[in-house]
XYZ file of C-alpha atoms in Angstrom:
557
model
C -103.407 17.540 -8.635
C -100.362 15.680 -6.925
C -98.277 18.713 -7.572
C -100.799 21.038 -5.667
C -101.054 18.717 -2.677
C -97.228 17.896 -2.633
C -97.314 22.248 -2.658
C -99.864 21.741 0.048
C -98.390 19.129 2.365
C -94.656 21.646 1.430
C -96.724 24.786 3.340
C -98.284 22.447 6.366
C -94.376 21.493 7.090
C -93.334 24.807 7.043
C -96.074 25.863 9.561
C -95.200 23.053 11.960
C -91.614 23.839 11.690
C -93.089 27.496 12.598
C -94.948 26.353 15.580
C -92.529 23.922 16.922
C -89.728 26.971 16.958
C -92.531 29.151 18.896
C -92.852 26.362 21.236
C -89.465 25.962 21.858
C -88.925 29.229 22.965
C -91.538 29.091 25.499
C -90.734 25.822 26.712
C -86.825 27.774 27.273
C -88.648 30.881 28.038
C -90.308 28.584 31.276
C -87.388 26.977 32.094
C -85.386 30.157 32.566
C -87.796 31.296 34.229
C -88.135 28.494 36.560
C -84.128 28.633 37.052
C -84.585 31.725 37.670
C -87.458 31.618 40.250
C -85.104 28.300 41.905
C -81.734 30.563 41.967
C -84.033 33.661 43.824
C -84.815 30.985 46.661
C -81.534 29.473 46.761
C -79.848 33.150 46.766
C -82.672 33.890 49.891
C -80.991 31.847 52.491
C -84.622 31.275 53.363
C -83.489 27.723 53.645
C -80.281 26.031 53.370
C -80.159 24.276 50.114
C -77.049 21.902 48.758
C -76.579 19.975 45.369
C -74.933 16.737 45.793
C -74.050 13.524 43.334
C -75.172 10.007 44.268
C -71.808 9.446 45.969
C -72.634 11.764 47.990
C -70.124 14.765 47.244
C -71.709 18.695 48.154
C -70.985 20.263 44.641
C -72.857 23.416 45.573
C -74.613 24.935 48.294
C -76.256 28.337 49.563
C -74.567 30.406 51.907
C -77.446 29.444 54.751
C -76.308 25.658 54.107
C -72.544 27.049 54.745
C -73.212 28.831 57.756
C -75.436 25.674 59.617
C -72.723 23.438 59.101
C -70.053 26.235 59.914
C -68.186 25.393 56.638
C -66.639 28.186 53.996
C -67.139 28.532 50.631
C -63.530 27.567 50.164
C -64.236 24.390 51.572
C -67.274 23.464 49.500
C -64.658 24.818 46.056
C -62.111 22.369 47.257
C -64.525 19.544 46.619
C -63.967 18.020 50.203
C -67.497 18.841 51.550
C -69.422 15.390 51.548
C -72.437 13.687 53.759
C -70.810 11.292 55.134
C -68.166 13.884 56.812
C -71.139 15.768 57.939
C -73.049 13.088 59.657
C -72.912 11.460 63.068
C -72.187 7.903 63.153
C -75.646 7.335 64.332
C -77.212 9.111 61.746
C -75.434 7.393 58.544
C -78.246 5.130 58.238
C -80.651 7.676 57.266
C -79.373 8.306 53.435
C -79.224 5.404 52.266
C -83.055 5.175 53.119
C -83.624 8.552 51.791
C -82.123 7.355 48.765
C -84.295 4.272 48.401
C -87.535 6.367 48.764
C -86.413 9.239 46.471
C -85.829 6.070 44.109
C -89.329 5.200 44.368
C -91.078 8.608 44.659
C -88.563 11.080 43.592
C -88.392 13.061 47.100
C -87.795 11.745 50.665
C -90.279 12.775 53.898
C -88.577 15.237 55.922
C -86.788 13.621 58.740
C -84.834 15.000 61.894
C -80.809 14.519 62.178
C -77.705 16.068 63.350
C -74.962 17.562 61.185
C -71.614 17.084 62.195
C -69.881 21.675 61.951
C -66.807 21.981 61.256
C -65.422 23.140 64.455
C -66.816 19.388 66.134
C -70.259 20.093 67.870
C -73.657 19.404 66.498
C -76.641 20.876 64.997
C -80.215 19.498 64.620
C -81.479 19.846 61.659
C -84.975 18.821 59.299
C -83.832 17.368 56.177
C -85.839 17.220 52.774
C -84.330 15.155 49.961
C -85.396 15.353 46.425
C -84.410 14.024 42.951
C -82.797 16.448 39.739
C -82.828 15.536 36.532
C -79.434 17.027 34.489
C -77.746 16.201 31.109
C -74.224 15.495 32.822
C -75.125 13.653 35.840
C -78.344 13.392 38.437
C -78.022 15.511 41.178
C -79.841 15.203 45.168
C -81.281 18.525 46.678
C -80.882 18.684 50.317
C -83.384 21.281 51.967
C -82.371 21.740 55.666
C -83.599 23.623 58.385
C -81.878 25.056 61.470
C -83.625 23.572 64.591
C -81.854 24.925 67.048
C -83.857 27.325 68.325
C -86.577 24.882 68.429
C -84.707 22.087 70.147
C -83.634 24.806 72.861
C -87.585 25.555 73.510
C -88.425 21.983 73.752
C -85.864 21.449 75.668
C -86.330 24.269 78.284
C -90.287 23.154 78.124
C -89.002 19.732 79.293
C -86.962 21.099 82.341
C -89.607 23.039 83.058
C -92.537 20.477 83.449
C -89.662 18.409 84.945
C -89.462 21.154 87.672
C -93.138 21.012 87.845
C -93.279 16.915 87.967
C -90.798 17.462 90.910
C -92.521 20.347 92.882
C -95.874 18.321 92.323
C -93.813 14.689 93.622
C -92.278 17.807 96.422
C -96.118 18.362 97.479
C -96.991 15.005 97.699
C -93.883 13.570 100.132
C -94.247 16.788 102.085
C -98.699 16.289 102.153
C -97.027 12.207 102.953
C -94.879 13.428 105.325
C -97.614 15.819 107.377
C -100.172 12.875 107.538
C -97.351 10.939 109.091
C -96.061 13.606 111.507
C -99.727 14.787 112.419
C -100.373 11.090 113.265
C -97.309 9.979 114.809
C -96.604 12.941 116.844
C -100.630 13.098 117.871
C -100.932 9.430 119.059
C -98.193 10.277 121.594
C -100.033 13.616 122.374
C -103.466 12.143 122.959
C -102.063 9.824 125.903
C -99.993 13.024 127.625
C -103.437 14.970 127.964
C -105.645 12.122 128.367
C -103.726 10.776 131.421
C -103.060 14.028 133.012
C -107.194 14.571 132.275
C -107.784 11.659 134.149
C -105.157 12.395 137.104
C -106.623 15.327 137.427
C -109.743 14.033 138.422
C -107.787 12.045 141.145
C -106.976 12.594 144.840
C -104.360 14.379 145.015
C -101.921 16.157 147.353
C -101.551 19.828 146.756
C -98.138 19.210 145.557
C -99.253 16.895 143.281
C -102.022 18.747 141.724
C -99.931 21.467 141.256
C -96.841 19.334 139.829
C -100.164 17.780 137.234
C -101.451 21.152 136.508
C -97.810 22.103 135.189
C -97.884 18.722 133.302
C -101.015 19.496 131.500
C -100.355 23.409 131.006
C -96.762 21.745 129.065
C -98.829 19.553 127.272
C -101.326 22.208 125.938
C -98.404 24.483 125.197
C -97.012 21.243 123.229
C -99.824 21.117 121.299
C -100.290 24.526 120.581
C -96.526 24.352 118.725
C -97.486 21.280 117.386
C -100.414 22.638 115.480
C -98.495 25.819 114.533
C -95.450 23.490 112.400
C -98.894 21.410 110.763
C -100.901 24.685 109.840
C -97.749 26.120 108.404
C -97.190 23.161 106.374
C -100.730 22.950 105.012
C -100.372 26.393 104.253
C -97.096 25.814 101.834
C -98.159 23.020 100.353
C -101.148 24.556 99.593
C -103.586 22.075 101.475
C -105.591 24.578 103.435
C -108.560 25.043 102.675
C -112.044 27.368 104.033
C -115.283 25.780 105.390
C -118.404 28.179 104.660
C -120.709 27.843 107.127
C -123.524 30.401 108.727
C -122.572 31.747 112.059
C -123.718 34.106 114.810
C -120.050 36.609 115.098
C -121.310 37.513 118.659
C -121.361 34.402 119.889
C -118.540 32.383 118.887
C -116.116 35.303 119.079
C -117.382 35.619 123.151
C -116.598 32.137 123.004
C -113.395 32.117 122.164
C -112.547 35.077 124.190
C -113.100 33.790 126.997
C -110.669 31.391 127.476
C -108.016 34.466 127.165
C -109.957 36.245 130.014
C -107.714 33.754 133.032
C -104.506 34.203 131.133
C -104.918 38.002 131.304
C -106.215 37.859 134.710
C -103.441 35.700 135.922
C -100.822 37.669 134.611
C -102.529 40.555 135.970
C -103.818 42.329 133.128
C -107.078 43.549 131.917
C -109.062 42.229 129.118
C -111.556 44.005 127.506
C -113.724 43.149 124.155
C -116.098 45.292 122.404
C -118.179 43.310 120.209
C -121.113 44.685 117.796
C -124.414 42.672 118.143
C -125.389 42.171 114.701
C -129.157 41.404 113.617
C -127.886 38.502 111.107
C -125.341 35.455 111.106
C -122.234 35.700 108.435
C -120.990 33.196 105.980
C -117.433 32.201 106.500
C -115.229 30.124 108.372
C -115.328 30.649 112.077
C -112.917 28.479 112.782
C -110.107 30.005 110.605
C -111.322 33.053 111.710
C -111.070 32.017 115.752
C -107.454 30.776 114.897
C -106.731 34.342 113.961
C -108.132 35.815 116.988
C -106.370 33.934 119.282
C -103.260 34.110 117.721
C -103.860 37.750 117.993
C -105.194 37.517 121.403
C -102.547 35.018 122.488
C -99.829 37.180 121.472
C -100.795 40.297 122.704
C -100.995 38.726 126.232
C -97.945 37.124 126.153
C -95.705 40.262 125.068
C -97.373 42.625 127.352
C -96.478 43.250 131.151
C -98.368 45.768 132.453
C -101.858 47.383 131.491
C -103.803 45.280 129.251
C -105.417 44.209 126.235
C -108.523 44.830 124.016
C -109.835 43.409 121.147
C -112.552 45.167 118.763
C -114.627 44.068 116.187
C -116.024 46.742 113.534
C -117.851 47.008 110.446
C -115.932 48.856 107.848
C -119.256 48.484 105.080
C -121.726 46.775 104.206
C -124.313 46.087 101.774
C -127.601 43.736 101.547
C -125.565 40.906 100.657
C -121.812 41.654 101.901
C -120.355 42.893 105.055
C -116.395 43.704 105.671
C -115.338 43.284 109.698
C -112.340 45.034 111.198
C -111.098 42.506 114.031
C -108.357 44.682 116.153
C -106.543 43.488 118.692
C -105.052 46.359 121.093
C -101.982 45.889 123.601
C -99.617 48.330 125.951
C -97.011 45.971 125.484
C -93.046 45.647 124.435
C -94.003 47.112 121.229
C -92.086 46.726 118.322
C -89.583 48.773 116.629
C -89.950 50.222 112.519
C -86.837 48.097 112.107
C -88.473 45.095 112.757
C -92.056 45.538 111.360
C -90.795 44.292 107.644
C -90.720 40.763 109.033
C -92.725 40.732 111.156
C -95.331 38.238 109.525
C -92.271 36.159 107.736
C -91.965 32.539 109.416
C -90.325 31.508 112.727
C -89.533 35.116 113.000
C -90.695 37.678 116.469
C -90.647 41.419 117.300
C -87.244 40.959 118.269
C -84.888 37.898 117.762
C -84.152 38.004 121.215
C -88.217 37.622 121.964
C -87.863 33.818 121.094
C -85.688 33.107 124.328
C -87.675 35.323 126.447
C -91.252 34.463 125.254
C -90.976 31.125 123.705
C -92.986 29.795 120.679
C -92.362 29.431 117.316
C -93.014 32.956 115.343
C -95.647 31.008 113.086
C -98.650 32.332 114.646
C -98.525 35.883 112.559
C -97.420 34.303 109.464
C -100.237 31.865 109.864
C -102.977 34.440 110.752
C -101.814 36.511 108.018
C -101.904 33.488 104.813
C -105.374 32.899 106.483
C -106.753 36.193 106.011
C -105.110 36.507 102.895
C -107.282 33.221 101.988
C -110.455 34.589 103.221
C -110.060 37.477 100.672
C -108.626 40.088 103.529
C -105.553 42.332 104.728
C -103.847 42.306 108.198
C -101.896 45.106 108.923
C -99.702 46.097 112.460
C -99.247 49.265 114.008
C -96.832 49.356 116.704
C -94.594 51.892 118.292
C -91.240 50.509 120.331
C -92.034 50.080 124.533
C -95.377 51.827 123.476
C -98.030 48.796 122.693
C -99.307 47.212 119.539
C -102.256 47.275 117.777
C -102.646 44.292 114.974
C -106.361 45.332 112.187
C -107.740 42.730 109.971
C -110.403 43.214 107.559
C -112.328 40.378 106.283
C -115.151 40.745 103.476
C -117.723 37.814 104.467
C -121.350 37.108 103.051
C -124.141 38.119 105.409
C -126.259 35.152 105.300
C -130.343 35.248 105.423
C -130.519 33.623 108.535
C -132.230 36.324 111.417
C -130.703 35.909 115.081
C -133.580 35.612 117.391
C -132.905 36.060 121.063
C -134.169 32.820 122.989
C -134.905 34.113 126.548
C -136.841 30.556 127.154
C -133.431 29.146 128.409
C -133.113 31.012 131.399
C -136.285 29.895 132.382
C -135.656 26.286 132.535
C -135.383 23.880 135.312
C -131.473 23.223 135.981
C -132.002 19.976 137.637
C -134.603 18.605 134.073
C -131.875 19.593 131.944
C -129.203 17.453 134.135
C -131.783 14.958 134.006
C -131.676 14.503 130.277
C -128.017 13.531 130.314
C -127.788 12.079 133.517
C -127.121 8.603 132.139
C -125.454 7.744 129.001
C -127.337 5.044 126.675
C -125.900 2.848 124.526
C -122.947 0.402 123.981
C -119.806 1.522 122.239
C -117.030 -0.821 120.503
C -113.843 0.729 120.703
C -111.366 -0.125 117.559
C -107.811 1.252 118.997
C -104.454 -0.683 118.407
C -102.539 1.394 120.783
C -102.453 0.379 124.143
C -101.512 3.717 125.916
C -105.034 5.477 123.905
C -106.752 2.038 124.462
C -106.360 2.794 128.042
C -106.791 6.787 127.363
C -110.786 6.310 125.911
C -111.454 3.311 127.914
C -110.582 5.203 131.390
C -112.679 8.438 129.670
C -115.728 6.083 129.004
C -115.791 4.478 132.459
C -115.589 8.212 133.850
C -118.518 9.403 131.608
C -120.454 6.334 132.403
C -120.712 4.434 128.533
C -120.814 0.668 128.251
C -117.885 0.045 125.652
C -115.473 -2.754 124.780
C -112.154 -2.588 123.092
C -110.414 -4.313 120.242
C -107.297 -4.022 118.071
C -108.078 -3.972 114.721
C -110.641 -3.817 111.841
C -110.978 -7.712 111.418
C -111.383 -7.710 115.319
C -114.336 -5.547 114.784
C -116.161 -7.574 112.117
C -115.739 -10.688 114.486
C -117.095 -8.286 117.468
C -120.584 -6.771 115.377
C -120.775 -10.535 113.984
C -121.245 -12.000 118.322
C -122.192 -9.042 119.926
C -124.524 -6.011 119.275
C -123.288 -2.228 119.872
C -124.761 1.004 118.866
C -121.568 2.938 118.117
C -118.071 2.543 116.645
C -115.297 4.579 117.599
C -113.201 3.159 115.202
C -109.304 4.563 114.505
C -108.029 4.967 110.825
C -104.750 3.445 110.898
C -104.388 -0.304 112.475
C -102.434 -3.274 111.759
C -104.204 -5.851 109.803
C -107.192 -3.858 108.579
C -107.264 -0.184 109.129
C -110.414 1.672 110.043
C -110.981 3.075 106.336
C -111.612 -1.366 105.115
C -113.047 -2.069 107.857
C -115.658 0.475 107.823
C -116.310 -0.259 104.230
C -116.715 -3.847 104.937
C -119.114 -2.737 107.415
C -121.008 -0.814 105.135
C -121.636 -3.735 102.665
C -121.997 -6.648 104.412
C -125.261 -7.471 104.135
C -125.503 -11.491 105.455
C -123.310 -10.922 108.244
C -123.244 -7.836 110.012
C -127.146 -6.956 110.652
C -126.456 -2.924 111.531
C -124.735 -1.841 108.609
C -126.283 1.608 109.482
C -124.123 2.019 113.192
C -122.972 4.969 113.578
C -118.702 4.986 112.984
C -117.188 7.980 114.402
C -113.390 8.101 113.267
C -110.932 8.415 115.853
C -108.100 9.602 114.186
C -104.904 10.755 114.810
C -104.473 12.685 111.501
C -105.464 15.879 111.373
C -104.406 17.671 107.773
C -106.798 19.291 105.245
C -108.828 15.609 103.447
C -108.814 13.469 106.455
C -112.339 14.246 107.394
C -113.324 13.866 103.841
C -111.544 10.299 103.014
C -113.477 8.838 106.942
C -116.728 10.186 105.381
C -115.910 8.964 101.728
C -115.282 5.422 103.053
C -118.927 5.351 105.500
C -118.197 7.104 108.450
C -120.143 9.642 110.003
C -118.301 12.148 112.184
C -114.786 12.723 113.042
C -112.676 13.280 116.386
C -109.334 14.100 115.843
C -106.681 12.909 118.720
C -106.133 14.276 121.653
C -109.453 13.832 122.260
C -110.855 15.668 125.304
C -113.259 14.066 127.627
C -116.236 16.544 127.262
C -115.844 16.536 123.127
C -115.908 12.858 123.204
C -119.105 12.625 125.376
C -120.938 15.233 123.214
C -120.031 13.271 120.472
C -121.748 10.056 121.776
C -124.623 11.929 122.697
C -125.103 13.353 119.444
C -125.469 10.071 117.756
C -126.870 7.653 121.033
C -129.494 9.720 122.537
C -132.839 7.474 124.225
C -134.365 7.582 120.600
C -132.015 6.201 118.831
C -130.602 3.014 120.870
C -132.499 -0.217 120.392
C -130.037 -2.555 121.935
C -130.564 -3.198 125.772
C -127.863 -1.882 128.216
């Protein structure tokens, strides 16, 4: 029995052996095939890939490893290659942490670094580190990718939104800048026109009303300019912006045309419009689209000598909801020549460069007109023949609106002298906020002509103390004042509720400033209408009408 199981124990041996050789060869049959799986990816170049000893020494590397760090295989052979020759000064620290996490987990986290090429300059790199196991001695596998190309996108995405940081910074001083211009340079304005205003309601000498009438024609074309340089500069740093609104076309473009009827007339011209009466109002912006006009209007006048001009108003289609107008504006003026027609509508530029001297103004007016009607969704176009007249054709799309124009014949009918009777005396008492003393003087000599009660103070904490001893029914109240500027001092008005009883008074801003948001930071802050400086006489009365009829004031006065 011991001899059979010492035969037995003999044949389970032998099998073992058997199955320990079989296992053998898969376990080489693996790892060759895992070698050669690892030399197929290190042959690739997919990556660069470099075996190194723990002093660091490159004992082998791939020919993408060779080519990152601009190094030749005859350099790796010579056994010079090594880390630390490869890496920055500020870099060096980076192995020996590698090292210590390899240590612990047997790879190292990818990290970004800079090799040091051979020829001096840099390349940033992503290096992976991990941990090999050999009979002679362990080895370190460096995995490193090439982010160059990377580095150069980032890098051009950061000049770009740099560019973008700037041109937004750009729009802001230049938006800064045209609040302060529109103020400073209206403040100024608004006492020019309001005096000569007011002188011309004076005795005067012949001499002297003529001298004021060239005064106040100077200012006007002053302001004109001045309101050319601040729509341009809206327009580029894209501030401008279109109301939508229901109006009757007839009507407001008669009113704007006539204004233009004297100039023609005095420069002995004729002016002729041809207006369709349409059955419904339009949605748009009339007063971007009566800036147009009378740039059109305006210009055609002043380049023409002889004859005349005409402006037209077409429809080009329309639908139940949409209607495109053709607004022409005709001249047998200078003309221009084909030369000069392909900037024509570029900035500060004229027919001719020679028109400037002769004609004056400042060759904004087309460029303006035409970025407007580009805005409203149109085209402006210019046909023009040298010494033979001009005709300038914009079409503008606009929504009809559902709004019916009625024809009210019941106005003709009234009484004259009951409608002067309504207005004939101005109710209510008006505190006037206004730290400059030439506009101070401006309003308070416009008030005393239209017949309002008013009195005047400096600044926002002068008109707290002023609602807190006396009563008034309406603020004019300027935005920018030493102290406390209209915007505080309106909110303060707003919210006080123990001291200032009518928190509800009307504020009407009286404002120098005049850019695209104005209007919409005096309402944000309380107030409830807006007069922008120079302020005429007859705009200023309708506005205190509009807010201190009989019905409205309680106070006595």
């Amino acid at each position: 029995q011991s001899r059979n199981d010492l035969e037995q124990s003999r044949n389970d041996l032998e099998e073992s052996r058997n199955d320990l050789d079989i296992d053998k060869d898969l376990a080489f049959e693996a790892l060759r095939e895992s070698e050669h799986k690892f030399r197929n990816i290190f042959d690739s170049n997919m990556i660069g890939m470099a075996f190194s000893t723990e002093e660091g020494v490159i004992v082998e590397a791939n020919d993408l490893f060779l080519k990152i760090v601009g190094f030749t295989r005859e350099d790796l052979e010579s056994g010079s290659m090594n880390w630390p020759q490869l890496t920055p000064e500020e870099f060096r620290q980076a192995r020996p942490h590698a090292l210590e996490e390899i240590s612990k987990t047997g790879v190292c986290t990818p990290f970004e670094k800079e090799y040091l090429k051979k020829d001096g300059s840099r390349v940033p790199v992503i290096v992976g580190v991990s941990f090999l196991h050999t009979k002679a001695h362990p080895l370190y596998i460096t995995y490193v990718l090439n982010i160059s190309e990377k580095r150069k996108v980032e890098k051009e995405r950061a000049i770009l939104m740099a560019k973008e940081q700037v041109a937004l910074e750009s729009s802001r001083l230049k938006s800064e800048f045209l609040a302060n211009m529109s103020h400073e340079v209206r403040t100024p304005m608004n006492g020019m026109i309001g005096m000569t205003d007011l002188l011309l309601e004076t005795e005067q000498t012949p001499e002297q009303r003529e001298l004021t009438k060239v005064i106040a024609n100077s200012c006007q074309t002053l302001l004109v300019i001045i309101n050319d340089i601040l729509d341009f500069s809206k327009i580029e740093a894209g501030k401008i912006q279109l109301e939508s609104v229901d109006f009757d076309l007839t009507s407001h473009t008669t009113d704007i045309t006539k204004s233009f009827q004297y100039s023609a007339e005095k420069k002995g011209l004729y002016f002729k419009t041809e207006f369709p009466t349409l059955p419904y109002q339009i949605h748009g912006d009339f007063g971007k689209l009566g800036q147009v006009l009378s740039n059109l209007i305006n210009n055609a006048i002043k380049f023409t000598k002889q004859g005349g001009v005409t402006a037209k108003i077409e429809v080009v289609k329309e639908d139940n909801e949409n209607v495109t107008l053709a607004f022409s504006v005709s001249d047998t003026g200078i003309g221009i020549s084909s030369d000069n027609k392909s900037w024509l509508f570029r900035p500060f530029t004229q027919g001719e460069r020679s028109t400037s001297r002769r004609f004056g103004g400042t060759g904004l007016g087309l460029s303006i007109s035409k970025s407007i009607v580009e805005i409203m969704g149109g085209s402006i176009q210019c046909e023009s023949e040298n010494t033979k007249g001009t005709t300038f054709r914009a079409e503008i799309p606009f929504k009809k609106s559902s709004t019916l124009i009625l024809v009210d014949n019941s106005a003709k009918d009234q009484n004259p002298s009951s409608s002067a009777q309504e207005i004939e005396k101005p109710v209510g008492r008006v505190l006037v906020a206004e730290d400059n003393q030439i506009n101070q003087h401006v309003v308070s000599r416009m008030l005393q002509k239209l017949g309002w009660k008013h009195h005047l103070v400096s600044n926002g904490k002068e008109v707290i103390h002023a609602l807190n001893e006396f009563h008034f029914d309406l603020i004019l109240m300027d935005c920018q004042m030493p102290e406390m500027d209209g915007y505080e001092a309106t909110r303060v008005v707003r919210t006080s509720i123990e001291t200032i009883s009518n928190r509800d008074i009307p504020i009407i801003a009286l404002t120098a400033n005049a850019i695209q948001g104005d209007e919409e930071k005096c309402r944000e802050c309380g107030m409830n209408d807006y007069l922008s400086k120079p302020i005429g006489k007859v705009a200023l009365d309708a506005m205190l009408r509009k807010y201190l009829s009989k019905k409205t004031v309680t106070s006595e006065t």
